PDB file of C-alpha atoms in Angstrom:
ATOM      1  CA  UNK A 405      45.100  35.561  56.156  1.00 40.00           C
ATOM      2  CA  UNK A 406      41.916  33.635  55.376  1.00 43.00           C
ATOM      3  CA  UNK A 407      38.769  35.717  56.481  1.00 46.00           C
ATOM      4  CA  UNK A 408      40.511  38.587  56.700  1.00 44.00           C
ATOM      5  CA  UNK A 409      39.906  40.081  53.279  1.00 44.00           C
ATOM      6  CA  UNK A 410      43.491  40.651  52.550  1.00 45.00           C
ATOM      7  CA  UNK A 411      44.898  40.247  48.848  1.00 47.00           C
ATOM      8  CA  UNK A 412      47.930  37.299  49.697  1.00 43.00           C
ATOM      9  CA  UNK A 413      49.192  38.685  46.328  1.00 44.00           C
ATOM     10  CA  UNK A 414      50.693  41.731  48.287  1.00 44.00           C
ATOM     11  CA  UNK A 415      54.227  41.923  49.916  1.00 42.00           C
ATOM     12  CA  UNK A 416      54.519  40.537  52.990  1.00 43.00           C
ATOM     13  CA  UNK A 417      56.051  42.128  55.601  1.00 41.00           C
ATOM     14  CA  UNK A 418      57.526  39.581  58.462  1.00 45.00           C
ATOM     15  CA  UNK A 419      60.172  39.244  61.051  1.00 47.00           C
ATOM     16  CA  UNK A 420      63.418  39.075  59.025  1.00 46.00           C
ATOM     17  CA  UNK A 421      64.272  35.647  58.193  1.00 53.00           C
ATOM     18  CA  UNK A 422      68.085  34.024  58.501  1.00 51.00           C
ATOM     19  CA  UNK A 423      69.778  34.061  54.782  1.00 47.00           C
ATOM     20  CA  UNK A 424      72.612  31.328  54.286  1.00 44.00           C
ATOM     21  CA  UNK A 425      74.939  32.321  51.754  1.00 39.00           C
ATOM     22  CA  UNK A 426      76.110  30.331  48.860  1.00 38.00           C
ATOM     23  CA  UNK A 427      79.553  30.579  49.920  1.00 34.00           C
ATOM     24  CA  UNK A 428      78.648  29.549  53.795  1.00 36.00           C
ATOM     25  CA  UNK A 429      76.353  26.696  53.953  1.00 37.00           C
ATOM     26  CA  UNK A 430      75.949  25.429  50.101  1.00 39.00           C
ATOM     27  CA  UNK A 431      78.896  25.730  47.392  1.00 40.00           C
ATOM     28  CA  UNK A 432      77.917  26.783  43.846  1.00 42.00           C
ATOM     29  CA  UNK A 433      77.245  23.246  43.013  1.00 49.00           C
ATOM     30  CA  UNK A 434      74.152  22.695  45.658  1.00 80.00           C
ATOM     31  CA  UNK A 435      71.773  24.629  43.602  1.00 91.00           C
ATOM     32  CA  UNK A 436      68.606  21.926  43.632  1.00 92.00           C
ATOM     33  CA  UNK A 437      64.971  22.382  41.905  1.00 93.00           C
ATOM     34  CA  UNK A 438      62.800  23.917  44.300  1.00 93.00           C
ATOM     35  CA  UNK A 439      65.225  25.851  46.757  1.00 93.00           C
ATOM     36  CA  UNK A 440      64.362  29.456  47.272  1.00 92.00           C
ATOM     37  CA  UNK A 441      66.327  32.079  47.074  1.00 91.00           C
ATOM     38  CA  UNK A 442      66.777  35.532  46.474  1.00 87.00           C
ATOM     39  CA  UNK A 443      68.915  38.140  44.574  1.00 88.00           C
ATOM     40  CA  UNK A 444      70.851  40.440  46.315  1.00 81.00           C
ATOM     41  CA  UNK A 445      71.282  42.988  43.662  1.00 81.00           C
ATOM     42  CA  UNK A 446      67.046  42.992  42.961  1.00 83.00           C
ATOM     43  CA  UNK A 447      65.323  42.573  46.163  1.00 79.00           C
ATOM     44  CA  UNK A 448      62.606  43.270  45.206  1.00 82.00           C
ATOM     45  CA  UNK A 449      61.762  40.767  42.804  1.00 86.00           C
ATOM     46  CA  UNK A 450      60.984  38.854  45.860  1.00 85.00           C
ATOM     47  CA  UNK A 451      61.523  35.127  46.080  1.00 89.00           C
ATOM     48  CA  UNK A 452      63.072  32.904  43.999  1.00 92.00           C
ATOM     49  CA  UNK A 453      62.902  29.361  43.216  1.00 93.00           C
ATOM     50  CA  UNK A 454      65.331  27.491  41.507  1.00 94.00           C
ATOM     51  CA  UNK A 455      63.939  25.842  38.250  1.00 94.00           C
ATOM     52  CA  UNK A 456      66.827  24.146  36.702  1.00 93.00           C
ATOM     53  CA  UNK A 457      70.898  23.478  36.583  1.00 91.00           C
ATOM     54  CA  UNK A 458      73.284  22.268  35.081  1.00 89.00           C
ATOM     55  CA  UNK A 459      77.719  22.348  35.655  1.00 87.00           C
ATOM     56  CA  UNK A 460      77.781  26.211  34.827  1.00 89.00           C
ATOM     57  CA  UNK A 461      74.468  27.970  35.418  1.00 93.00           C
ATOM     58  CA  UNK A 462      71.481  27.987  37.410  1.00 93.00           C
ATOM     59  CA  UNK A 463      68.073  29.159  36.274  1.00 95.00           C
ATOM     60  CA  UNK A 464      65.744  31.250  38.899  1.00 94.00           C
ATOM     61  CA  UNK A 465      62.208  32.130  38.267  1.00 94.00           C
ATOM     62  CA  UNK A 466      60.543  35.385  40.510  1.00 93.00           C
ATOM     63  CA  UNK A 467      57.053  34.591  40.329  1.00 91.00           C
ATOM     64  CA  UNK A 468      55.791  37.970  42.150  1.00 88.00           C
ATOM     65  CA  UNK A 469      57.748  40.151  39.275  1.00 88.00           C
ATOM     66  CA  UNK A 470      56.892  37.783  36.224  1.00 90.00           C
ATOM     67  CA  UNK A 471      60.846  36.994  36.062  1.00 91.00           C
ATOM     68  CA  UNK A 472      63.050  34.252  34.619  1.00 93.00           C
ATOM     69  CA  UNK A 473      66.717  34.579  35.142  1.00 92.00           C
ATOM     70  CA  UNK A 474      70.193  32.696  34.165  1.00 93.00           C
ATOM     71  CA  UNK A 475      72.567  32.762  36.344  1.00 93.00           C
ATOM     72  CA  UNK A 476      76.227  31.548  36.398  1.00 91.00           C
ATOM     73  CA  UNK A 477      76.747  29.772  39.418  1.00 88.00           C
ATOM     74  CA  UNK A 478      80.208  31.218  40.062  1.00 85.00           C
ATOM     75  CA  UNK A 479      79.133  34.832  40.168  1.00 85.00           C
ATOM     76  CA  UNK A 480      75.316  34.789  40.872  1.00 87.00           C
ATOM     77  CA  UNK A 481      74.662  37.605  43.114  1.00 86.00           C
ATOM     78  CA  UNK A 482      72.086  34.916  45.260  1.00 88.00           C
ATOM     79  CA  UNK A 483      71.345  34.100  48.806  1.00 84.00           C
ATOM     80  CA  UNK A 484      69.876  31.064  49.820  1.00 86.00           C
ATOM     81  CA  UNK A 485      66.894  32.305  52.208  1.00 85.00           C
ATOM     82  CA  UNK A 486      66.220  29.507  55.318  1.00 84.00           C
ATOM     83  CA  UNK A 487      63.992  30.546  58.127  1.00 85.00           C
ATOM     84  CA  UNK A 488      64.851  29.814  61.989  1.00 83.00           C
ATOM     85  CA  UNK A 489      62.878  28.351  64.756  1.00 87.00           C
ATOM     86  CA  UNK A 490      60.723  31.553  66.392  1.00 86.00           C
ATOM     87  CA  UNK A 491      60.033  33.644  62.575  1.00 84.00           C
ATOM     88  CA  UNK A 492      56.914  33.715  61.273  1.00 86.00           C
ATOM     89  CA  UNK A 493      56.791  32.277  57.655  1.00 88.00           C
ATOM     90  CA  UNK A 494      53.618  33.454  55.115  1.00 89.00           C
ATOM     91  CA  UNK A 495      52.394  30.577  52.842  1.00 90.00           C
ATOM     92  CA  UNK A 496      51.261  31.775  49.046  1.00 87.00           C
ATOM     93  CA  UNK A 497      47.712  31.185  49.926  1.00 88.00           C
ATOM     94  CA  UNK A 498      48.514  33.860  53.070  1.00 88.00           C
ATOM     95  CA  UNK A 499      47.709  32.415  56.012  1.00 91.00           C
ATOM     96  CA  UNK A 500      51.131  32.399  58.436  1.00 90.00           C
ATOM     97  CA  UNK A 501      53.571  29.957  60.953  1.00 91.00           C
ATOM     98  CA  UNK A 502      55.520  30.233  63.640  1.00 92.00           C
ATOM     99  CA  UNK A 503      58.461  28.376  63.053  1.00 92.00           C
ATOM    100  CA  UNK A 504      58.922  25.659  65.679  1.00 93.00           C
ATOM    101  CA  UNK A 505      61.455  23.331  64.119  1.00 92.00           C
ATOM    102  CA  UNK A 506      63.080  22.963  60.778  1.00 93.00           C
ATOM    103  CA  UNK A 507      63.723  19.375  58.556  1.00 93.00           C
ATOM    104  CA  UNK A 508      65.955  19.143  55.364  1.00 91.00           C
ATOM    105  CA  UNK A 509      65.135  16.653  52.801  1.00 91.00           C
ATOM    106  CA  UNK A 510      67.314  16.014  49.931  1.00 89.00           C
ATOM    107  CA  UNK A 511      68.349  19.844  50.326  1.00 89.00           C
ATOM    108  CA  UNK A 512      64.550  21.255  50.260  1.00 92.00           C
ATOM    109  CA  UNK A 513      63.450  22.790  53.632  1.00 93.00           C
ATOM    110  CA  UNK A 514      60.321  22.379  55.381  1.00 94.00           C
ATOM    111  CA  UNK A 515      59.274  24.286  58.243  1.00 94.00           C
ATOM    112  CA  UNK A 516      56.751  22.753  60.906  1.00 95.00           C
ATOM    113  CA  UNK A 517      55.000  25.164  63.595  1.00 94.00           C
ATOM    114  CA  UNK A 518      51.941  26.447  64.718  1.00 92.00           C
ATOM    115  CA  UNK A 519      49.136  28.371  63.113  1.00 91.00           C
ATOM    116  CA  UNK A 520      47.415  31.530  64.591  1.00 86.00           C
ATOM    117  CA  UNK A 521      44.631  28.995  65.691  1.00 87.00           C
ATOM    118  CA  UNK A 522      47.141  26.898  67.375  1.00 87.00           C
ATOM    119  CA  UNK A 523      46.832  23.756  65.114  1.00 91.00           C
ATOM    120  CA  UNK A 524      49.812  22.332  63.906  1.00 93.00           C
ATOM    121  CA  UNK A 525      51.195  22.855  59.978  1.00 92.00           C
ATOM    122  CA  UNK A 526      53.863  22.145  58.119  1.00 93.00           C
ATOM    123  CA  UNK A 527      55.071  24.014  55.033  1.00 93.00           C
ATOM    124  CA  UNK A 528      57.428  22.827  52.616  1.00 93.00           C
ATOM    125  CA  UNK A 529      60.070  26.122  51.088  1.00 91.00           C
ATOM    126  CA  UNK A 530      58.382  25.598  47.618  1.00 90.00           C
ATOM    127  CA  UNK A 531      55.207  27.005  49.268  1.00 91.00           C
ATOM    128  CA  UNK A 532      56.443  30.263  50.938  1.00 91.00           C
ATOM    129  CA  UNK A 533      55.585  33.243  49.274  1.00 89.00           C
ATOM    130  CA  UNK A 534      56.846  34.720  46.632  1.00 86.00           C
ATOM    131  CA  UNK A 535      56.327  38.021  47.582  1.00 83.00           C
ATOM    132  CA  UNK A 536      58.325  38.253  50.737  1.00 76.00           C
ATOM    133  CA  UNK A 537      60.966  41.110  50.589  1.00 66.00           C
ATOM    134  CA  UNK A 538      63.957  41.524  52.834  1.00 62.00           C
ATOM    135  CA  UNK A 539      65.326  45.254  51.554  1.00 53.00           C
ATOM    136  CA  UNK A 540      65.339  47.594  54.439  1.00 57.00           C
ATOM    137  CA  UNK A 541      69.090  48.026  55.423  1.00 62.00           C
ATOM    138  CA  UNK A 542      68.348  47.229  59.218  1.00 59.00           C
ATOM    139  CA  UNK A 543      66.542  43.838  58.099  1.00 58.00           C
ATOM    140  CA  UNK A 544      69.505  42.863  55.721  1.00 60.00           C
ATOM    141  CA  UNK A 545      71.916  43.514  58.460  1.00 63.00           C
ATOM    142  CA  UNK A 546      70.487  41.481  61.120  1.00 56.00           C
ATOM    143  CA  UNK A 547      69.782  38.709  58.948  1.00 56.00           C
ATOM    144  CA  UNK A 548      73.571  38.700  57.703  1.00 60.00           C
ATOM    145  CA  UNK A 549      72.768  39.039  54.546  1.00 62.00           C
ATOM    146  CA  UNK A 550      75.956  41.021  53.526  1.00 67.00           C
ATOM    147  CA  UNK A 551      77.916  40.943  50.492  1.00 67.00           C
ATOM    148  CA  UNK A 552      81.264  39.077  50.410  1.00 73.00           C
ATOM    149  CA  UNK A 553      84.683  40.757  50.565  1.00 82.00           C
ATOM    150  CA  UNK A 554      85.617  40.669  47.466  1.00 85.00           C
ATOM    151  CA  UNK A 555      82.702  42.944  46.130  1.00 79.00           C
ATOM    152  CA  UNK A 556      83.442  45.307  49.369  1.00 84.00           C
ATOM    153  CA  UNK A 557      86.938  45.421  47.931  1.00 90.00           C
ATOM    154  CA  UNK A 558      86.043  46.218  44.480  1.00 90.00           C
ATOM    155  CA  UNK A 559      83.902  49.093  45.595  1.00 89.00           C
ATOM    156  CA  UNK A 560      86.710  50.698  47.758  1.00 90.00           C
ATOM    157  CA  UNK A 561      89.410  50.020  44.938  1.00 93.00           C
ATOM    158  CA  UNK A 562      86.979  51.625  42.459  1.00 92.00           C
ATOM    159  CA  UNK A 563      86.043  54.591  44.359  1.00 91.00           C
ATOM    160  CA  UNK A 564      89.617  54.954  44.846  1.00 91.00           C
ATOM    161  CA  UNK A 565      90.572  55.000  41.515  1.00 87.00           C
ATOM    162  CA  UNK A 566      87.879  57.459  40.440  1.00 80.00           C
ATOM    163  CA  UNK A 567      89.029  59.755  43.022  1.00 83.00           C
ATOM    164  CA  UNK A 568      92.591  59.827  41.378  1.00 81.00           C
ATOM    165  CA  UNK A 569      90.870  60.518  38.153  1.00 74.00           C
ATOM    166  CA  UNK A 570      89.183  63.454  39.547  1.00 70.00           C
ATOM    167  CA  UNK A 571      92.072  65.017  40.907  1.00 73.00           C
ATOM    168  CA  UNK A 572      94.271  64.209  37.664  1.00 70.00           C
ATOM    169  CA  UNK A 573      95.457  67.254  35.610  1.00 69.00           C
ATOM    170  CA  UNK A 574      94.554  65.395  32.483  1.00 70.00           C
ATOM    171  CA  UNK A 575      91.170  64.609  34.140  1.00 71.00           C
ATOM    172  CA  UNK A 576      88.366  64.720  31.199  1.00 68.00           C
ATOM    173  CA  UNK A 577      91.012  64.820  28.248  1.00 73.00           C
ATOM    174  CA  UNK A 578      92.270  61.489  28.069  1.00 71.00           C
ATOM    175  CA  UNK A 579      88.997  59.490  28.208  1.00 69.00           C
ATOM    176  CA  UNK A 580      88.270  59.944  24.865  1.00 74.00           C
ATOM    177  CA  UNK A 581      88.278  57.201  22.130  1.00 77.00           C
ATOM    178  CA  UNK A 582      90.888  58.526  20.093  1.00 79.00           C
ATOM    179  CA  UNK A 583      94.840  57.806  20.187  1.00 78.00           C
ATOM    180  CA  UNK A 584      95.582  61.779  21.115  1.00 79.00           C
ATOM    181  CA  UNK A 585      98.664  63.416  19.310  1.00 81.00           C
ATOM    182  CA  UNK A 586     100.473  65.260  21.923  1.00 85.00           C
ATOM    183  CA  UNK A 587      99.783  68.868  20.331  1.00 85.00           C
ATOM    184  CA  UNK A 588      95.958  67.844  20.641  1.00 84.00           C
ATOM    185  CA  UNK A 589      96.700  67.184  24.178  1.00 83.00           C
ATOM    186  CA  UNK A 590      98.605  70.471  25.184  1.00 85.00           C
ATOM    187  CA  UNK A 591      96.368  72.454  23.381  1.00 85.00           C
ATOM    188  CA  UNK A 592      93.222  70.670  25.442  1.00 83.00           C
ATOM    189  CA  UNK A 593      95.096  70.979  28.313  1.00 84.00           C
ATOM    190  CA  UNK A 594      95.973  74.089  27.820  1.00 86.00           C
ATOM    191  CA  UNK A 595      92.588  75.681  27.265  1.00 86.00           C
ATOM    192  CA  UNK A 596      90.681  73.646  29.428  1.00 80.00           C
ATOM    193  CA  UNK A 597      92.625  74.939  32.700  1.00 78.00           C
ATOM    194  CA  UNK A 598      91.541  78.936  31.673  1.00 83.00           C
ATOM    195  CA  UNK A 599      87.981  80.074  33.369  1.00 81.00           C
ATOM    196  CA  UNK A 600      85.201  80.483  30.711  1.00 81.00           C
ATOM    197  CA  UNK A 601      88.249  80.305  27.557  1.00 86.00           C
ATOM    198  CA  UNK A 602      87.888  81.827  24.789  1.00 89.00           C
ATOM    199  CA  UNK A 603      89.941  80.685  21.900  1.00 89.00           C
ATOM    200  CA  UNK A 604      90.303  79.922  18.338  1.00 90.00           C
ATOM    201  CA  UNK A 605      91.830  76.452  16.667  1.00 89.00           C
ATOM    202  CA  UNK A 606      93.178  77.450  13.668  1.00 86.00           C
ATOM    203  CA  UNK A 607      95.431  74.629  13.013  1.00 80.00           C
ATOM    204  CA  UNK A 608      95.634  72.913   9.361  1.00 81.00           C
ATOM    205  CA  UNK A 609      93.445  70.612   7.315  1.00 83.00           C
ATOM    206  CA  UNK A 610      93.636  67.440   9.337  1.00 78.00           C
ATOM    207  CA  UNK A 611      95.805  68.121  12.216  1.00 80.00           C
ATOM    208  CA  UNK A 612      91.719  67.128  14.540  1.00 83.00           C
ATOM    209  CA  UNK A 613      90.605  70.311  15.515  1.00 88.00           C
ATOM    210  CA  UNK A 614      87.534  68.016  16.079  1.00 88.00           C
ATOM    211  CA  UNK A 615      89.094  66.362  18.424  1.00 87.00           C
ATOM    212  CA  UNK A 616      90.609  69.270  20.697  1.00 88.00           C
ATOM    213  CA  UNK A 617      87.486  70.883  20.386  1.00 88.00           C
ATOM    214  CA  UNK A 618      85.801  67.590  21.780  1.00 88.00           C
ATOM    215  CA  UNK A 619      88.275  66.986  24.529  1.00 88.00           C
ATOM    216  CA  UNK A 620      88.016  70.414  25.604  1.00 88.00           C
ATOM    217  CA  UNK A 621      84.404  70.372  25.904  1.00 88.00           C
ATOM    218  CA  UNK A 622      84.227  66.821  27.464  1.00 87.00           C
ATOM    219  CA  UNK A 623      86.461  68.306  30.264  1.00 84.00           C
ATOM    220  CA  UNK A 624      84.177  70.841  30.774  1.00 85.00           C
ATOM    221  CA  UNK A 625      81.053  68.655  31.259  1.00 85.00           C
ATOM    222  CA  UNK A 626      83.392  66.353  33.684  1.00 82.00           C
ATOM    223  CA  UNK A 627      83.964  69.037  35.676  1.00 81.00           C
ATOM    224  CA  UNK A 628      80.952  70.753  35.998  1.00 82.00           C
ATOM    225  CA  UNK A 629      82.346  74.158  34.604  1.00 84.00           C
ATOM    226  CA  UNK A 630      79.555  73.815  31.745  1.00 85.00           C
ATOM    227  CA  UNK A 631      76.274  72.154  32.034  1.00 87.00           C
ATOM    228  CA  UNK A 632      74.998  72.539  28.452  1.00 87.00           C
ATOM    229  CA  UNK A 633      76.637  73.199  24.999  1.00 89.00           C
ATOM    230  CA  UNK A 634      75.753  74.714  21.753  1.00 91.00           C
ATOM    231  CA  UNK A 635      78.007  73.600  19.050  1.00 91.00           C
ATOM    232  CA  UNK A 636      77.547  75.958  16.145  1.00 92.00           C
ATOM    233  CA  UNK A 637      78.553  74.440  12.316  1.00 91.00           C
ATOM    234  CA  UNK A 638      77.901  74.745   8.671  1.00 91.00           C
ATOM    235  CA  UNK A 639      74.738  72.458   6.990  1.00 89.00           C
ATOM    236  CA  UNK A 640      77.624  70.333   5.686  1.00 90.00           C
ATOM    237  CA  UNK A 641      79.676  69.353   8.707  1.00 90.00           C
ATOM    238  CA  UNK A 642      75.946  68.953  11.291  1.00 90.00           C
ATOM    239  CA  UNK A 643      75.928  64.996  10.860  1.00 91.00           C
ATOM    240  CA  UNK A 644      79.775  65.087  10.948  1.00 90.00           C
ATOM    241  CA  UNK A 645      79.769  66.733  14.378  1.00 91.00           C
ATOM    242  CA  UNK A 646      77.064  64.809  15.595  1.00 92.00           C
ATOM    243  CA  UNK A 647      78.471  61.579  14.793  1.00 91.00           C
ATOM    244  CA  UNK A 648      81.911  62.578  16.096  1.00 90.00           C
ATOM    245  CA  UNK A 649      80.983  63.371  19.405  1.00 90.00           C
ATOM    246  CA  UNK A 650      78.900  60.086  20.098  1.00 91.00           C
ATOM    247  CA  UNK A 651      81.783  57.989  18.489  1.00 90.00           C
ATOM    248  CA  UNK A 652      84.791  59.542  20.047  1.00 87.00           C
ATOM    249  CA  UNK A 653      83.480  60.705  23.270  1.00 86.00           C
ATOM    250  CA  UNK A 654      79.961  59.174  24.130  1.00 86.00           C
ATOM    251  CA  UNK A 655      78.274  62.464  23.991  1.00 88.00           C
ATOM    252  CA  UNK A 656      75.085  62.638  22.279  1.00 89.00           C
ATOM    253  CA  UNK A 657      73.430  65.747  20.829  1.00 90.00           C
ATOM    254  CA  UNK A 658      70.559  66.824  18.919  1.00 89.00           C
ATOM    255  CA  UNK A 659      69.984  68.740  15.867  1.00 89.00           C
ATOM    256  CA  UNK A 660      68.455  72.358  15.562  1.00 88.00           C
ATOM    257  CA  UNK A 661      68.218  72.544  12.192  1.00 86.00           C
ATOM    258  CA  UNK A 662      65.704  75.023  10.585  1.00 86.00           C
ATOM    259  CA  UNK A 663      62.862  72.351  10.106  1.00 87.00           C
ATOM    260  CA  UNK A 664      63.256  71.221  13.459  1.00 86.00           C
ATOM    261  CA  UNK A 665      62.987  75.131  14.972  1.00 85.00           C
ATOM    262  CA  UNK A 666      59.974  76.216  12.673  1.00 86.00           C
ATOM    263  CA  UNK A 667      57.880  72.732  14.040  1.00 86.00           C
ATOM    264  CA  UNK A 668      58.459  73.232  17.514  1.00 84.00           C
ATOM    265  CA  UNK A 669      57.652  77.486  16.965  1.00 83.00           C
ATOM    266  CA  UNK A 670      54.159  76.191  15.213  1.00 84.00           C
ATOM    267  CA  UNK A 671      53.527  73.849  18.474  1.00 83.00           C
ATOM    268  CA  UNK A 672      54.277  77.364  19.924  1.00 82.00           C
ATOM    269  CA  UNK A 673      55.012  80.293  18.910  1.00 77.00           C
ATOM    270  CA  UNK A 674      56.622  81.494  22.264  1.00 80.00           C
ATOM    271  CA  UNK A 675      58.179  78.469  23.022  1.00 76.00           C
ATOM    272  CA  UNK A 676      62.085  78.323  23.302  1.00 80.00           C
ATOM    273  CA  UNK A 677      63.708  75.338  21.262  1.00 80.00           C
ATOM    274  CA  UNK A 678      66.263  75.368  23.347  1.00 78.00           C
ATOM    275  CA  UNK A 679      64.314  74.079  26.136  1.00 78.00           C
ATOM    276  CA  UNK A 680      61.632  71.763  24.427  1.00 73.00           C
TER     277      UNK A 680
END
């Protein structure tokens, strides 16, 4: 507020303003220069204003976070944010409204109201500002700002499916990037479902012990029976290894090789490599 010493730069807290989806009030294609709005999946970028569209896309620009960002219209996780008669609005120069009465021009909003002093203002959307936040659960609720049913449905579908992962048998061993061969499979299987195992692959030349190694291994991260793993191998298969378990199953390790060791023991000489 003027006189009041207060940066207007910082977020604004305020009664929780009414949000009109894109699907309620305007359809994908009533995305016009100078509407505000805001993103549902990064509140706190604050507001939006639209800078530009075209057929497909619509282009936002978050002045409190420094952000520019491309949209398509058909997907844009957006809410179109429109104040009600009774909420306070906060201008960007930070002095505030009371909303008495709302006019629409060519689909740009201006609110009209009284000042803290009583005298009457008007200020158009393209003035709010930009650092107003709606992001507390309570405020989104009451405002009805709530995602659509298809992303609700998603959610529950996905969560439903990763629950029938977990509880698969083959949970862990099938997720790799590999086409298996079934005896890599029933051997993985096969160790993976004994507590701490303790076995030796001794199959031939080419048959991917690699590979059973790495599933069984992956299904004991997945399933929390080991936390961390030391993978033992000869100078000439290290980068082999290494490369085989980021390729095939997204795991990525580092290398202890003897250079490595003897820099980290001259950092300190009681330190633990392990753990550095």
């Amino acid at each position: 507020m003027p006189g009041t010493g207060q940066d207007p730069r910082k977020s604004t807290t305020i009664r929780a303003p009414h949000f009109t989806q894109s699907q309620k009030r305007y359809t994908v294609q009533d995305f016009i220069p100078g509407q505000r709005w805001i993103s549902d999946t990064e509140l706190q970028m604050g507001l939006g204003t639209v800078l530009s569209t075209d057929h497909r896309t619509v282009t936002i620009c978050f002045v409190a976070s420094g952000e520019t960002r491309i949209y398509a219209k058909q997907t844009a996780p957006l809410t179109r944010v429109q104040f009600s008669v009774g909420d306070t609005v906060i201008s960007h120069e930070g002095w505030g409204m009371t909303v008495t009465h709302v006019s629409e021009d060519g689909g740009l909003l201006t609110y009209h109201g009284h000042r803290e002093d009583d005298s009457a203002a008007s200020l158009p959307e393209g003035d709010l500002s930009h650092f107003i936040q709606l992001s507390r659960p309570t405020e989104r609720l009451f405002a009805g700002q709530v995602d659509h049913d298809k992303w609700f449905e998603l959610r529950y579908q996905t969560l439903r499916h990763a629950q029938r992962l977990a509880q698969s048998e083959l949970f862990g061993l099938t997720g790799s990037r590999t086409s298996l061969i079934p005896h890599q499979l029933y051997i993985a299987h096969e160790v993976a479902n004994r507590y701490a195992p303790r076995v030796l692959l001794a199959d031939e030349v080419g048959l991917g012990k690699t590979i059973e190694a790495g599933l069984i291994l992956h299904h004991q991260l997945l399933t929390e029976r080991a936390q961390r793993v030391l993978i033992v191998v000869p100078e000439t298969l290290m980068h082999q290894w290494l490369v085989e378990m980021l390729r095939r199953f997204n795991r990525h390790f580092s290398i202890f090789d003897e250079a490595r060791c003897e820099a980290i023991d001259e950092q300190d000489a009681q330190g633990n490599p392990f753990v550095s």
